[in-house]
Coordinates of C-alpha atoms in Angstrom, one line a residue:
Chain A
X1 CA 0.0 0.0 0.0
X2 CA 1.6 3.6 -0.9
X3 CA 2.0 6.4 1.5
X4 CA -1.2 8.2 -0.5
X5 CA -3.2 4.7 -0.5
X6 CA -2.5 4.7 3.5
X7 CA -3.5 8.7 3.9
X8 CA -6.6 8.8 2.3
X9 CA -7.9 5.3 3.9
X10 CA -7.2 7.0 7.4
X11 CA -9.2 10.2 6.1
X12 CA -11.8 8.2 5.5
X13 CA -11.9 6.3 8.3
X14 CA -11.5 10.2 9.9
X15 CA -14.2 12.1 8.1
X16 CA -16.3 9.0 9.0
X17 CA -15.8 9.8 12.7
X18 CA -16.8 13.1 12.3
X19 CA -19.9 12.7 10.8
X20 CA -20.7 10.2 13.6
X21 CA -19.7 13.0 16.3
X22 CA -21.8 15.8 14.1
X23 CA -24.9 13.6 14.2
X24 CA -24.2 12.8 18.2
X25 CA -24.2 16.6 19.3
X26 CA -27.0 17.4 17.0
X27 CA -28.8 14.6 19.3
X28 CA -27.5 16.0 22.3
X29 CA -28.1 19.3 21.7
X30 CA -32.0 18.0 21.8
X31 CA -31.3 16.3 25.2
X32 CA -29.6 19.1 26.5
X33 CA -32.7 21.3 25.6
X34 CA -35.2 18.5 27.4
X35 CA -32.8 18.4 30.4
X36 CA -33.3 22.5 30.7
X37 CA -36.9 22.1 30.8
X38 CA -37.2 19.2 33.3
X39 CA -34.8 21.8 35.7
X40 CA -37.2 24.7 34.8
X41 CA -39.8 22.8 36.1
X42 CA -38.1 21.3 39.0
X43 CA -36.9 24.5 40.5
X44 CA -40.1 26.4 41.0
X45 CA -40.1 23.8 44.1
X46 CA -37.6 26.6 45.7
X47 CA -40.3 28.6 45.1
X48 CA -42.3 29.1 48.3
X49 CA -45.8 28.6 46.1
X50 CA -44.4 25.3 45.0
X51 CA -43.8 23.5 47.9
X52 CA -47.6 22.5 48.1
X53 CA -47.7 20.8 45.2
X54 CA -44.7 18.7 44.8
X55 CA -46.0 16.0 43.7
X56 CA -47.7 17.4 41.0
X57 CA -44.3 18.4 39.8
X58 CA -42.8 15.6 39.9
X59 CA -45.4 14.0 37.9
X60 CA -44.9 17.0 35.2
X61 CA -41.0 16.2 35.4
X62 CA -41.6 12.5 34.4
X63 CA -43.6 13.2 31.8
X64 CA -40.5 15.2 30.8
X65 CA -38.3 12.2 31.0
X66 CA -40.2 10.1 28.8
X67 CA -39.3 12.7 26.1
X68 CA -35.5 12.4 27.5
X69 CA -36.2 8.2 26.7
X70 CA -37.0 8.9 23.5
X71 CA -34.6 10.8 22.7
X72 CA -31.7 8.9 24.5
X73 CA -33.2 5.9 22.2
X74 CA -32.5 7.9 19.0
X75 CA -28.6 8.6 20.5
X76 CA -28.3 5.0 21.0
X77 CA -29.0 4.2 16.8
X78 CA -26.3 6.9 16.4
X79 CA -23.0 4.9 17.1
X80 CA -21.9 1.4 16.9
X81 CA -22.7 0.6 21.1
X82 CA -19.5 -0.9 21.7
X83 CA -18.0 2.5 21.4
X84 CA -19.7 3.9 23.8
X85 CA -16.1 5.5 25.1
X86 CA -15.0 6.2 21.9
X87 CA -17.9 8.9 21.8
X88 CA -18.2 9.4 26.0
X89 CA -17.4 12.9 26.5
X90 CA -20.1 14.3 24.3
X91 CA -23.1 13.1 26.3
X92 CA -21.2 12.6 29.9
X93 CA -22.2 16.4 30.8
X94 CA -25.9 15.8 29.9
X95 CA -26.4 12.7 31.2
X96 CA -24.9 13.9 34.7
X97 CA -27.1 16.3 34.4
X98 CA -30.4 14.1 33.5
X99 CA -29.2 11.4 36.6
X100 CA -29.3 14.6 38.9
X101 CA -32.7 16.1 38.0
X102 CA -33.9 12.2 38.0
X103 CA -32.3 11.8 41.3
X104 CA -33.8 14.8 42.5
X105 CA -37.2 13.8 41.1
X106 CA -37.1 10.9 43.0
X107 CA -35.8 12.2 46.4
X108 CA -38.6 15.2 46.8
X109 CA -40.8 11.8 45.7
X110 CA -39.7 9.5 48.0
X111 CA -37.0 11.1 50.4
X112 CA -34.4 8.3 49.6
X113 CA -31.3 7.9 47.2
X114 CA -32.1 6.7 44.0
X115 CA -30.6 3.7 43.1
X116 CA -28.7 3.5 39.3
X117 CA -31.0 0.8 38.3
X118 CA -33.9 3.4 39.1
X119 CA -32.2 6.1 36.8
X120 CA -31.6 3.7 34.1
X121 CA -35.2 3.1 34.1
X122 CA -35.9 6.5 34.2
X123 CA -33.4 7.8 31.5
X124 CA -34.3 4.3 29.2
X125 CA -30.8 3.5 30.0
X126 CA -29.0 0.1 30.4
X127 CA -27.5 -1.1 34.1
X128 CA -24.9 -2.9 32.4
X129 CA -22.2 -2.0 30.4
X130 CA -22.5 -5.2 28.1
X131 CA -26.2 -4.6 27.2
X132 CA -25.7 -1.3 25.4
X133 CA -26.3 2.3 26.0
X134 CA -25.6 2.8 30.3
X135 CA -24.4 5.0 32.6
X136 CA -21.4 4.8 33.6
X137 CA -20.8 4.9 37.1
X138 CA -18.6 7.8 37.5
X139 CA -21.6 9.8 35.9
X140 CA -24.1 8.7 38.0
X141 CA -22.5 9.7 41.3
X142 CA -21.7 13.2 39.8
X143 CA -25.3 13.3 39.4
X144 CA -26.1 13.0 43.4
X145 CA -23.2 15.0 43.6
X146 CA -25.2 17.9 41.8
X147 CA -28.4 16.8 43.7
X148 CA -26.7 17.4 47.1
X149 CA -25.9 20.8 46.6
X150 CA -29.4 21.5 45.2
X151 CA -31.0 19.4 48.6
X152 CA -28.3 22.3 50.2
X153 CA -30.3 24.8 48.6
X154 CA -33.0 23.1 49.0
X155 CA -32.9 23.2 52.8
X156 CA -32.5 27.1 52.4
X157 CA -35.6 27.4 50.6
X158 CA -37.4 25.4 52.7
X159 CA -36.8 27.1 55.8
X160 CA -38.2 30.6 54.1
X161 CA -41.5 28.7 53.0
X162 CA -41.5 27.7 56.6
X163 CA -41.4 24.6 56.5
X164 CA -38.9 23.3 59.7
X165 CA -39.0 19.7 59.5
X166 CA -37.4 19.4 56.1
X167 CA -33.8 20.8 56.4
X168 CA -33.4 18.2 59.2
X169 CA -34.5 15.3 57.2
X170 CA -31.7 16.8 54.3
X171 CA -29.2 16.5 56.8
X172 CA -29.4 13.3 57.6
X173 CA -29.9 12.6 54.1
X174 CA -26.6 14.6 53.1
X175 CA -24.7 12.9 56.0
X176 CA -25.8 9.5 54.6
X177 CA -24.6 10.6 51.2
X178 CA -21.4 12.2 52.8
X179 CA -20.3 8.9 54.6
X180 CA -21.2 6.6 51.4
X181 CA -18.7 9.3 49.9
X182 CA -16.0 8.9 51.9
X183 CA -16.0 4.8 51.5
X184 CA -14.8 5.3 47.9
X185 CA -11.0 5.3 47.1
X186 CA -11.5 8.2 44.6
X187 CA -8.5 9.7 42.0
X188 CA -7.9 13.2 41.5
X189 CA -10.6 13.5 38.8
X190 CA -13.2 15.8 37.9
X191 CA -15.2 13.4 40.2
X192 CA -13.1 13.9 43.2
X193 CA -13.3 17.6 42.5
X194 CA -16.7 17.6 42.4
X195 CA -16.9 15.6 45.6
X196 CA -14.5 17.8 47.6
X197 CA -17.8 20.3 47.4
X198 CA -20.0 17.7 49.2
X199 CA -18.5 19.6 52.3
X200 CA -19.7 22.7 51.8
X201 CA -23.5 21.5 51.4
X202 CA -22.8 19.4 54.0
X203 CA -21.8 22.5 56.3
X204 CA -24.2 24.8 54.8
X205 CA -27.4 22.5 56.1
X206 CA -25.8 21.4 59.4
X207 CA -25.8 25.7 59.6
X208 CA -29.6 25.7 58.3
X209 CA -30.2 22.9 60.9
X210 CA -28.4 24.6 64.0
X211 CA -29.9 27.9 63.3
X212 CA -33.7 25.7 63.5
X213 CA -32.8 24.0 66.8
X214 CA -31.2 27.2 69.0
X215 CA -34.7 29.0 68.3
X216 CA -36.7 26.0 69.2
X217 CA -37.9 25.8 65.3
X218 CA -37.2 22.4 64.5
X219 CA -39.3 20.9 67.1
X220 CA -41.8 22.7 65.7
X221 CA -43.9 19.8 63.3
X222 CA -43.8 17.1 66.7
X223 CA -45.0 20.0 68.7
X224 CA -47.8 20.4 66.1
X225 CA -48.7 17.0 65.9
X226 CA -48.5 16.9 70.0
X227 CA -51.6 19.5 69.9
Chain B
X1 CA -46.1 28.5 77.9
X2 CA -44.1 28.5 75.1
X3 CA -41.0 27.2 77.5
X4 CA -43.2 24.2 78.5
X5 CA -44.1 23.5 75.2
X6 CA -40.8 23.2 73.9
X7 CA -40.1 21.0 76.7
X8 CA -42.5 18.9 76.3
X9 CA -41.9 18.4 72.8
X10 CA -38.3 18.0 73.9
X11 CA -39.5 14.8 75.4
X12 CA -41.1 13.8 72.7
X13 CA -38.4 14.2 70.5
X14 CA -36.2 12.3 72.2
X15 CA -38.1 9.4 71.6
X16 CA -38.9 10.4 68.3
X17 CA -35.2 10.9 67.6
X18 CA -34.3 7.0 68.7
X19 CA -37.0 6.0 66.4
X20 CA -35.8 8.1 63.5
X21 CA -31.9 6.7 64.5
X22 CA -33.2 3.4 64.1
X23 CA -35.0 4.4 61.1
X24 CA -31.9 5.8 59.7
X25 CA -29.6 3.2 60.5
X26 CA -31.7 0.9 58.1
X27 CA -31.7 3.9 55.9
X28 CA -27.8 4.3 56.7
X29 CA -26.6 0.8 55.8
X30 CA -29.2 0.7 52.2
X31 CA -27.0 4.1 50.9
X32 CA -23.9 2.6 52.8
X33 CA -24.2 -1.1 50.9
X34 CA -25.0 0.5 47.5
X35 CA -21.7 3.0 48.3
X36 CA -19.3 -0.4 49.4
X37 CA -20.9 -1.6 45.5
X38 CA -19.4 1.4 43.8
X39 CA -16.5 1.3 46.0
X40 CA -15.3 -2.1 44.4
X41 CA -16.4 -1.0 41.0
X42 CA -14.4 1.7 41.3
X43 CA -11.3 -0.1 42.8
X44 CA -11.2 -2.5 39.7
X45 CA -11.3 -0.3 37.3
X46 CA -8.6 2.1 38.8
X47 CA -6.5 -0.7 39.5
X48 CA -6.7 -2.1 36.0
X49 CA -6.0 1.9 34.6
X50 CA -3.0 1.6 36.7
X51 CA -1.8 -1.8 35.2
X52 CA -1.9 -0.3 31.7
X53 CA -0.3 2.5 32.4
X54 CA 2.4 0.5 33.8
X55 CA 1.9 -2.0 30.4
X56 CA 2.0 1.0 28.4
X57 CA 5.1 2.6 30.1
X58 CA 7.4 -0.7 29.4
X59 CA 5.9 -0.7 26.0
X60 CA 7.3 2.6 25.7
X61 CA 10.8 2.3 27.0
X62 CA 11.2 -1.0 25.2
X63 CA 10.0 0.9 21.8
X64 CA 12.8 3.6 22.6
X65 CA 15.1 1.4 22.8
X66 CA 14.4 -0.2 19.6
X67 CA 14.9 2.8 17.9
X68 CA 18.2 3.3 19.2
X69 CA 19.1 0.4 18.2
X70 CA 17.9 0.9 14.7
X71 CA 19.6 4.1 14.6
X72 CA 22.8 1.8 14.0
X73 CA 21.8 0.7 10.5
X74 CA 24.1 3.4 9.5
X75 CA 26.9 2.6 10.7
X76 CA 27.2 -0.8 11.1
X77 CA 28.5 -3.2 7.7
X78 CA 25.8 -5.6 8.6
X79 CA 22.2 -4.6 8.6
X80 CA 20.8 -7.7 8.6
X81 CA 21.9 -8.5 11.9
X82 CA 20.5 -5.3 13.6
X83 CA 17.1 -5.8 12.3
X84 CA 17.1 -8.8 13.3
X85 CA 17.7 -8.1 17.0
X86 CA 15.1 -5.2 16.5
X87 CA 12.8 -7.7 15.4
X88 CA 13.1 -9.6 18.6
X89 CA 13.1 -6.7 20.9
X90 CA 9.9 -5.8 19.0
X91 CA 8.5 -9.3 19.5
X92 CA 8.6 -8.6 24.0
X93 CA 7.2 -5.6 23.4
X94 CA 4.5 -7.5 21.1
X95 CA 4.3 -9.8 23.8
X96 CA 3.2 -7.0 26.2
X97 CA 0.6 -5.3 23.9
X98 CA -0.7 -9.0 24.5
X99 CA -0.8 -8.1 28.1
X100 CA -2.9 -5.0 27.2
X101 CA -5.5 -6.6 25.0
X102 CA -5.6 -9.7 27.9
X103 CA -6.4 -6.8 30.1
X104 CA -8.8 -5.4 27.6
X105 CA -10.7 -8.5 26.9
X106 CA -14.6 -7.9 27.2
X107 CA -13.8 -3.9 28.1
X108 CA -14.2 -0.7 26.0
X109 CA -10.8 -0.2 24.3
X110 CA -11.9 3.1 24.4
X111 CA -12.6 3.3 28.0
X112 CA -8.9 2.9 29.2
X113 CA -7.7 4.2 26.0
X114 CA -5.8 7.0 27.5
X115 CA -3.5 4.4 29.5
X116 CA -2.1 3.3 26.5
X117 CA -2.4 5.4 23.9
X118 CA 1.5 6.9 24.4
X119 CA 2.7 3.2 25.0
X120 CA 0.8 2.1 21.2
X121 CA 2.0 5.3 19.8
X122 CA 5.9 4.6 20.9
X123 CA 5.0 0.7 19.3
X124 CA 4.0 2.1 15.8
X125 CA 7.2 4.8 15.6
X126 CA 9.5 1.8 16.5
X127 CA 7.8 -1.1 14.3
X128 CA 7.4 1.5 11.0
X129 CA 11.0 2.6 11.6
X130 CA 12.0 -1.2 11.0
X131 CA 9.8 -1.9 8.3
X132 CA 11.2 1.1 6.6
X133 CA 14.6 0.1 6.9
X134 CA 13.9 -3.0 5.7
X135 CA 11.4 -1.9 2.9
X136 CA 12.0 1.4 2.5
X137 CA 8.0 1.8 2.5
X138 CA 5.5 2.8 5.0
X139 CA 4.0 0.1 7.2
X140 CA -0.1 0.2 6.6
X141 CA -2.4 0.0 9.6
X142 CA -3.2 -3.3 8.9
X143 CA -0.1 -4.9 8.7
X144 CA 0.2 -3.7 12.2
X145 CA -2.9 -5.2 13.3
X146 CA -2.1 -8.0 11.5
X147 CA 0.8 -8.7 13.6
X148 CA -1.0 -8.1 16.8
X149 CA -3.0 -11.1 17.5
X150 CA -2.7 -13.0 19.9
X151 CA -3.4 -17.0 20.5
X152 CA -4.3 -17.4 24.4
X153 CA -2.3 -21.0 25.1
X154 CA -3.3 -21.9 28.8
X155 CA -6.9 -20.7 28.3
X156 CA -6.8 -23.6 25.3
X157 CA -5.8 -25.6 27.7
X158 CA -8.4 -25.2 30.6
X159 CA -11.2 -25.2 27.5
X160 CA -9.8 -27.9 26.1
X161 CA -9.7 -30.1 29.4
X162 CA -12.8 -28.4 30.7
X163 CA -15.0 -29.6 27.2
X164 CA -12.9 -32.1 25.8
X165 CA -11.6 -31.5 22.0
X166 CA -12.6 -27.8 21.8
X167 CA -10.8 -26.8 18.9
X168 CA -10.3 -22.9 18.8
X169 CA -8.1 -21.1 20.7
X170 CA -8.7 -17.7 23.0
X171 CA -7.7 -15.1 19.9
X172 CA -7.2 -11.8 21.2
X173 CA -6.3 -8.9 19.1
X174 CA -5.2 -5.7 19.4
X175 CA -6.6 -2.7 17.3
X176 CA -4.2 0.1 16.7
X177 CA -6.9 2.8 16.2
X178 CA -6.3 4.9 13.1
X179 CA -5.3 8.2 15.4
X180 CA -2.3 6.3 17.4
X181 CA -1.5 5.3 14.1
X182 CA -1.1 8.6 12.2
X183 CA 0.6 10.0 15.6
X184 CA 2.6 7.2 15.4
X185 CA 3.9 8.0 11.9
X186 CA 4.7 12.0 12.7
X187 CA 7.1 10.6 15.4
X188 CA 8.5 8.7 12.7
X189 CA 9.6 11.6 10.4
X190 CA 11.5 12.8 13.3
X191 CA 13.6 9.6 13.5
X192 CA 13.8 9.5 9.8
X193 CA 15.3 12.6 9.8
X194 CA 17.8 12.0 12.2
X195 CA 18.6 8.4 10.1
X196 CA 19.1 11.2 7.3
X197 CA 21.6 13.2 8.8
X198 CA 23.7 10.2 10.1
X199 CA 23.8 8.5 7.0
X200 CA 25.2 11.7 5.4
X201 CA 28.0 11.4 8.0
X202 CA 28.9 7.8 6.8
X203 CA 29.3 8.8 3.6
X204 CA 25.6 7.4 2.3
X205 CA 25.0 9.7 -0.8
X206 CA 21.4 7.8 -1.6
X207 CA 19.5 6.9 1.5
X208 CA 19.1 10.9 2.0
X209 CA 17.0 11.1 -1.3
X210 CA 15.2 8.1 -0.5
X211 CA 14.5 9.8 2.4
X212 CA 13.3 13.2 1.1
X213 CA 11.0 11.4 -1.1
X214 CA 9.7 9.6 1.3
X215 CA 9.1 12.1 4.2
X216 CA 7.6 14.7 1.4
X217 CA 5.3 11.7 0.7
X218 CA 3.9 11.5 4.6
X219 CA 4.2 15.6 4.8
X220 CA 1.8 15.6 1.6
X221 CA -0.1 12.9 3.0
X222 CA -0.9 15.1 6.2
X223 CA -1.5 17.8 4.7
X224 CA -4.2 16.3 3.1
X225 CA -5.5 15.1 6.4
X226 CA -5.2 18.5 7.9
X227 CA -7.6 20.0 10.1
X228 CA -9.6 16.3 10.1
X229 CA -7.9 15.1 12.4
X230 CA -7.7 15.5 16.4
X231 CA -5.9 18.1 17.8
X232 CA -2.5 16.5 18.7
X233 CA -2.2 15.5 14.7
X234 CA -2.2 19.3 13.8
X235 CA 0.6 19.8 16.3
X236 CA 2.7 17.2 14.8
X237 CA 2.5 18.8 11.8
X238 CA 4.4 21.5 12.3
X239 CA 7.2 19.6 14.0
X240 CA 6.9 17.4 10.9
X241 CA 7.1 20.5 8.3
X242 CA 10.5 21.2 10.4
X243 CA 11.9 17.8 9.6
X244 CA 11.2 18.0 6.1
X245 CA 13.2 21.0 5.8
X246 CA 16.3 19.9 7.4
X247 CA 16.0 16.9 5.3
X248 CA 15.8 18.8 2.2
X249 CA 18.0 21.3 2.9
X250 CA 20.6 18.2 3.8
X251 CA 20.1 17.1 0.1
X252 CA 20.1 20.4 -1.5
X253 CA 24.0 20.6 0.4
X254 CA 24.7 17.4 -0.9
X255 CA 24.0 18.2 -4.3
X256 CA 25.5 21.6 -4.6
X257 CA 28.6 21.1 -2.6
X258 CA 28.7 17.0 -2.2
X259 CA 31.3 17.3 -4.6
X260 CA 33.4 20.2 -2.9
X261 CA 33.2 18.8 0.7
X262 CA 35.4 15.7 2.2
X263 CA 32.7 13.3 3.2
X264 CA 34.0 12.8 6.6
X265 CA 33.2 16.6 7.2
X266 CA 29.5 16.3 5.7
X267 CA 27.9 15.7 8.9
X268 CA 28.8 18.5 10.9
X269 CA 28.0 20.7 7.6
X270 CA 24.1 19.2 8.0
X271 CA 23.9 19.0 11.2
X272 CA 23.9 22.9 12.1
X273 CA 23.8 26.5 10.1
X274 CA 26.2 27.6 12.7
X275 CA 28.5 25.0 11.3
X276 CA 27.9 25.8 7.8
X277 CA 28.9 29.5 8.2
X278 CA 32.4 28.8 9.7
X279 CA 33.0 26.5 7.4
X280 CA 32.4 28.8 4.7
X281 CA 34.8 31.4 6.3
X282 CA 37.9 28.8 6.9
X283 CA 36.7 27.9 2.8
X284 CA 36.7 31.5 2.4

């Protein structure tokens, strides 16, 4: 094979690539719109209107998310799946971003962590790495990473809509989160940075919390139900 | 009022704080489990990242080495001999690629790709320097891929006792992925143009040509590629576009002043300008 032969065989193969990256950030892009909307609609929960009707919200948000299945389904017939590495980085922001608002979803549901088999079901995902299109694991805990310093804001928020019994419930749901943090050996990755933020939520509800309890405010739902 | 209020909800709380402990410590060891889960998930694949970089350094120093050794060619009477050693230093570091694709086997190559990636690249500089020599043509992709399988012997084994006559062996091949491959090459141009200049020195009047030709074939080649490719292919480029023009300004010297200069003194004409311009003085 001559030099020219060998050349234009690799800018094939290379102009092949880059049409498959074109048509994977035009799909994306789509994703990355849906994703705005579900957060749209989950923050008004800050709001101190929306914390009457959670639920209702979180109903709106997973109609949302069937979109976002769709949609991941038409990523899926974009690349050959056992590259799913090859092609990582253009859908690793969005999809930490989907596994946040669906762990979020869940949590104002249900108070609890959601598990990644849950978000798979959610996103339309796989669990598994060897049945196609997943999310890989690295992802999904900087997703809860994102949640916790939204549950931190969360906690804030809650407090001005007066409502004392739910910064205390975040803490101990942070301080669960922190400690399962802490058992991982983690490198010094964009993970690890994002988890050396965990702290500060951490420290900003245990604030929220101690302000409740020195004015008596955090008793305050036991005290109603005592009436 | 208010003070025995809060007291007695005090009370209360303290029971309601022992329930919600135990509540939580169910809660506790559910996020605590799923966290010891990602904990070993995360522990495996670190530690197998590690082992490839460590595959892929060896792979590296063992590739450098064969280079240096091929940098002989020029001045040793017997050629054969060298590539031949070459040859066999490039079958351990074959032998460790092996290693990589064992630890690859059922993973993403693209997952740990970064481990490697230098480690491959080093592999295709050394392994397209020797077919070079030897050929005096470029090495295609798939003659390196070619040479990259690998036939798993004790898994045969195990199968073969385990299911009786199972006839096919664990093949396991390494892909060189088109990008390592064309990074690969730059580095080559660099050693080729060193290979240039110390042939001059021995008095080689035709492997410089050769040379030229060859490296304006690759230079056109890329520049055909040009902005296609990733990022660190552009770079090369430019260090590329430098070793062209050494190389071509060695064989312009050669054929305006070949004739003028004793070939023992070539060398140091080609190796620097500095060189050049006392020479031409002491000429002068």
């Amino acid at each position: 094979m001559s030099v020219t032969e060998m050349f234009s065989y690799i800018q094939g193969f290379l102009s092949a690539d880059q049409d498959v990256r074109e048509d994977i950030r035009k799909v994306v892009q789509v994703l990355e719109q849906t994703a705005r909307e579900i957060l749209t609609v989950l923050q008004s929960v800050h709001q101190p209107t929306g914390f009457k009707d959670i639920p209702s919200k979180c109903l709106k948000a997973r109609e949302l998310f069937s979109t976002v299945q769709t949609q991941i389904g038409e990523l899926k017939t974009k690349f050959p799946v056992e590259q799913y590495y090859r092609f990582h980085e253009h859908w690793r922001f969005v999809l930490q971003r989907l596994t946040f608002l669906a762990a979020f979803v869940v949590y104002l549901e249900s108070e609890s962590l959601v598990t990644r088999e849950e978000v798979a079901k959610i996103l339309g995902t796989e669990v598994d790495r060897e049945k196609g299109f997943h999310l890989d694991i690295e992802d999904y805990l900087a997703g809860i990473l994102i949640m916790a310093s939204e549950l931190s804001r969360l906690a804030v928020n809650s407090v001005t809509a007066g409502d004392y019994g739910r910064p205390l419930r975040i803490s101990n749901f942070i301080n669960e989160l922190d400690s399962g943090f802490r058992l991982l050996n983690l490198k010094n990755d964009p993970l690890r940075k994002r988890y050396d933020g965990l702290k500060y939520d951490v420290k900003k509800i245990e604030e929220v919390v101690y302000d409740l309890s020195i004015r008596g405010l955090a008793k305050e739902p036991e005290a109603g139900g005592d009436k | 009022m208010s003070k025995r209020e809060g007291n007695g909800s005090g009370r209360k709380r303290k029971t309601d704080s022992v329930q919600k402990t135990d509540d939580s410590l169910s809660q506790t060891s559910q996020v605590i489990a799923a966290f010891r889960v990602f904990q070993q998930e995360l522990d495996t694949k670190h530690d197998k990242y590690e082992r490839l970089v460590k595959l892929s350094r060896d792979i590296t120093i063992e590739s450098k080495r064969t280079i240096f050794l091929l940098h002989r060619v020029t001045s040793v009477p017997n050629v054969e001999e060298v590539l031949n050693e070459a040859d066999t230093k490039l079958d351990s570091v074959r032998q460790k690629i092996g290693q990589v694709a064992e630890e690859l086997r059922g993973e993403d190559l693209h997952q740990f790709h970064k481990a490697f990636t230098s480690g491959v690249q080093e592999y295709v500089e050394a392994v397209s320097f020797h077919h070079f020599i030897r050929h005096r043509t470029l090495i295609s992709l798939e003659e390196i891929n070619a040479r990259l399988v690998f036939v798993k012997e004790e898994k045969m084994e195990t199968k073969v006792t385990g299911e009786g006559s199972f006839p096919g062996a664990c093949v396991l091949t390494f892909q060189v992925t088109p990008t390592d491959y064309l990074l690969g090459v730059a580095d080559l141009t660099g050693e080729l143009m060193r290979m240039c200049i110390s042939s001059v020195g021995n008095g080689d009047m035709d492997t410089p040509f050769e040379l030229s030709s060859f490296l304006r074939d690759i230079h056109d080649g890329f520049s055909y590629i040009g902005n296609m490719g990733p990022y660190e292919v552009s770079k090369k480029l430019h260090t590329l576009r430098q070793s062209l023009g050494k190389v071509e300004d060695a064989c312009y010297m050669l054929r305006v002043r070949g004739s003028e200069i004793p070939k023992h003194m070539l060398a140091d004409v080609l190796s620097s300008r500095t060189a050049l311009l006392d020479h031409d003085e002491g000429v002068a």
